[in-house]
PDB file of C-alpha atoms in Angstrom:
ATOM      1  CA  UNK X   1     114.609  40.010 142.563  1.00  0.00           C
ATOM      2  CA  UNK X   2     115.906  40.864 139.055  1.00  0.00           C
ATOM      3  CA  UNK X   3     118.984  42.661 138.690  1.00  0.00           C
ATOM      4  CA  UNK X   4     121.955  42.934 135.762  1.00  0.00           C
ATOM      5  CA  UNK X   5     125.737  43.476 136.825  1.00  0.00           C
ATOM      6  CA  UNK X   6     127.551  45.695 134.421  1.00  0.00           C
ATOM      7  CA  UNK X   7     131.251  45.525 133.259  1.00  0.00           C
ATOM      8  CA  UNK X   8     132.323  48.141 134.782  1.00  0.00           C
ATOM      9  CA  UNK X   9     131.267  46.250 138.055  1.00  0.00           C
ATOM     10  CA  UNK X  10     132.768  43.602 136.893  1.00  0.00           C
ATOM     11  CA  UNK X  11     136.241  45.043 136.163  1.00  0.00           C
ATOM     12  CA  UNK X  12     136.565  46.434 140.455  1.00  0.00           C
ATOM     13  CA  UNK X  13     135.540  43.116 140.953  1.00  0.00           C
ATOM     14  CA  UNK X  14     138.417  41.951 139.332  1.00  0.00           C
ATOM     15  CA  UNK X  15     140.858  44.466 140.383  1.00  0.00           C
ATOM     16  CA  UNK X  16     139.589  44.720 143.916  1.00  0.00           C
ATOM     17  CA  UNK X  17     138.910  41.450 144.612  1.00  0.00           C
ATOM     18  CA  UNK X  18     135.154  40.730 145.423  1.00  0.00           C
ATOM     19  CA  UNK X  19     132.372  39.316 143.929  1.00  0.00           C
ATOM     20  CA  UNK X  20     128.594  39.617 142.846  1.00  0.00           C
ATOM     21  CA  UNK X  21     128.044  37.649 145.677  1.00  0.00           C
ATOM     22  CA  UNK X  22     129.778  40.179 147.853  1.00  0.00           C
ATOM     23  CA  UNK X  23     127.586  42.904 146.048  1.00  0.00           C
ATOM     24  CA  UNK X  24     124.380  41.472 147.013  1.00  0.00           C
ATOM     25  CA  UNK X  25     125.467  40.891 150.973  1.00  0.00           C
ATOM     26  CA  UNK X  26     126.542  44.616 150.567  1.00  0.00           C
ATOM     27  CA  UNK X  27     122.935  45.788 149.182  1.00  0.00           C
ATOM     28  CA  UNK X  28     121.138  43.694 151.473  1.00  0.00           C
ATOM     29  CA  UNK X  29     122.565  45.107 154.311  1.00  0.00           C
ATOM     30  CA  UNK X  30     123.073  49.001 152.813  1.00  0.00           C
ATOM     31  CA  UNK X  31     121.637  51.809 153.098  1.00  0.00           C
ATOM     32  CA  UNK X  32     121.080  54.512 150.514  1.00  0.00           C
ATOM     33  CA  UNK X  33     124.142  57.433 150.807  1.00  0.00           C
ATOM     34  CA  UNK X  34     123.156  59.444 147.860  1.00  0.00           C
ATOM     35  CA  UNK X  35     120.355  59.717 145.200  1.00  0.00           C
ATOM     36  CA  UNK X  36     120.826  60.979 141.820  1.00  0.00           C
ATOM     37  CA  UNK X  37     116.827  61.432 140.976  1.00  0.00           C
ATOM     38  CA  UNK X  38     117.691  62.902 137.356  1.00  0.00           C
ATOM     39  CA  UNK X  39     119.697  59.692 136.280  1.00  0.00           C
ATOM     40  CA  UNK X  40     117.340  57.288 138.256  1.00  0.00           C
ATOM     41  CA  UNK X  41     120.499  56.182 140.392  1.00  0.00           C
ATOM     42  CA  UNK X  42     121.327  56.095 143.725  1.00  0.00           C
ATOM     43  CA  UNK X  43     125.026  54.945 145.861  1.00  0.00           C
ATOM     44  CA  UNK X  44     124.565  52.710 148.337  1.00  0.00           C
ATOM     45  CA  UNK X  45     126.900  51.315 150.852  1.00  0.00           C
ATOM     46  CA  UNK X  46     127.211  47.970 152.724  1.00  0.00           C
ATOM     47  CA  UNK X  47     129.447  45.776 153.962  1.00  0.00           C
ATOM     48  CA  UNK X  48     130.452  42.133 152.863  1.00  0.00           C
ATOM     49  CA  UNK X  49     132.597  39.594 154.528  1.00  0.00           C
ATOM     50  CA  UNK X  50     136.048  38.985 152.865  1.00  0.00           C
ATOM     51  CA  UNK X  51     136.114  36.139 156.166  1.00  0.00           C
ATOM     52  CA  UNK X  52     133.959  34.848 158.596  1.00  0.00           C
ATOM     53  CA  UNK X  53     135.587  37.605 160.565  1.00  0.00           C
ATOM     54  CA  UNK X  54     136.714  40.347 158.748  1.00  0.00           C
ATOM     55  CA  UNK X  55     134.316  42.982 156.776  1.00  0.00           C
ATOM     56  CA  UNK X  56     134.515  45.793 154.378  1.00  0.00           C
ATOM     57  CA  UNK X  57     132.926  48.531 153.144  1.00  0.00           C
ATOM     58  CA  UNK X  58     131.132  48.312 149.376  1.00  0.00           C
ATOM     59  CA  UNK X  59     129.792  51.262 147.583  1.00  0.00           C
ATOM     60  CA  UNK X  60     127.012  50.153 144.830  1.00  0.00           C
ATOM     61  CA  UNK X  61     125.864  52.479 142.311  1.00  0.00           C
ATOM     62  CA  UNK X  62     122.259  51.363 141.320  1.00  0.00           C
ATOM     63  CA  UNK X  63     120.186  52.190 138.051  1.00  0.00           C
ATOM     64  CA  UNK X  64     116.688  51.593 139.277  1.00  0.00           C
ATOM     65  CA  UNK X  65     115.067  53.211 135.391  1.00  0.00           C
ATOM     66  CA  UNK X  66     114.098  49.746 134.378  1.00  0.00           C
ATOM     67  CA  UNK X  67     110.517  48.717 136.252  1.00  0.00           C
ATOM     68  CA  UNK X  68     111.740  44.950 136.060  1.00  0.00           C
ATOM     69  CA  UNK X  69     115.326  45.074 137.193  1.00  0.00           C
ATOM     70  CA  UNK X  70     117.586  47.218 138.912  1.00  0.00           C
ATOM     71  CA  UNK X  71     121.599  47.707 137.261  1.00  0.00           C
ATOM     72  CA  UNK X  72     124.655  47.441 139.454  1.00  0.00           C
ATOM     73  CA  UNK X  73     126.458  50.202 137.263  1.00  0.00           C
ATOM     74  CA  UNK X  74     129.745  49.781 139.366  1.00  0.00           C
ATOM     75  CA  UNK X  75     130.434  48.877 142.891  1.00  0.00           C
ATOM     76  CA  UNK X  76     133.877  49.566 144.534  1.00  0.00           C
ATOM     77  CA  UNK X  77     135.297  49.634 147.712  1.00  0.00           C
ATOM     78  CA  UNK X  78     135.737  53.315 149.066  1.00  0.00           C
ATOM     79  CA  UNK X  79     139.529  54.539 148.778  1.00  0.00           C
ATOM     80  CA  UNK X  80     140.856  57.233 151.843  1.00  0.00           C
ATOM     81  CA  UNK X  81     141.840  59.086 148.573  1.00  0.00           C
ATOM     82  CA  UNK X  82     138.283  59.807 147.671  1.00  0.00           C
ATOM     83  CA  UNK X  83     137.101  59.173 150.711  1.00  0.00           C
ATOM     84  CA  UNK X  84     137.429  60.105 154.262  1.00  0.00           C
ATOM     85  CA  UNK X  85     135.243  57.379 156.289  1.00  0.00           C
ATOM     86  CA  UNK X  86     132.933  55.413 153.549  1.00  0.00           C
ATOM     87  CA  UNK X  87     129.981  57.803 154.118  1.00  0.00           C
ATOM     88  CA  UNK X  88     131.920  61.068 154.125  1.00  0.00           C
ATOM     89  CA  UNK X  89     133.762  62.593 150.416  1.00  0.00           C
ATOM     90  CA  UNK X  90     137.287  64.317 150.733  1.00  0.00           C
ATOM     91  CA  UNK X  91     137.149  67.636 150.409  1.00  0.00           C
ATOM     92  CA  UNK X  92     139.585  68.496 147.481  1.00  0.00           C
ATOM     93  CA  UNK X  93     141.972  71.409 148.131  1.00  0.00           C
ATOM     94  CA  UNK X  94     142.045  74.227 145.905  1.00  0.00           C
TER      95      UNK X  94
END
């Protein structure tokens, strides 16, 4: 229910063109992809609607170390140059 969006959220926001809004559709409907136990983090992906019609992918990473909040440490939207399908990492050739 409590939850902090930090600026390095913000800035994809920005430069990819979604919102905190968007974030939260994409967390409510996510599931967990990876979980970083050591840093108290996990990356979770969901979709939000850019239309009515028309969806996207949103990866979320999450801070969950407070008890009374969880941090949106950055959220993007997955790029075929990192990514192969958003729930599968490109290998990177040695």
């Amino acid at each position: 229910k409590k939850y902090q969006v930090k600026s390095h959220a913000v800035r994809h926001m920005i430069e990819e063109g979604f919102d905190e809004d968007n974030c939260i559709e994409a967390l409510l409907n996510g599931r967990i992809l990876e979980i970083y136990p050591e840093e108290k983090r996990c990356l979770v992906l969901g979709t939000f609607h850019f239309t009515p019609t028309i969806t996207s992918p949103l990866h979320i990473v999450c801070d969950y170390s407070q008890p009374d909040r969880l941090d949106i440490v950055t959220a993007y939207i997955p790029q075929r140059s990192y990514w192969e399908t958003p729930t599968r990492r490109r290998r990177i050739k040695k």
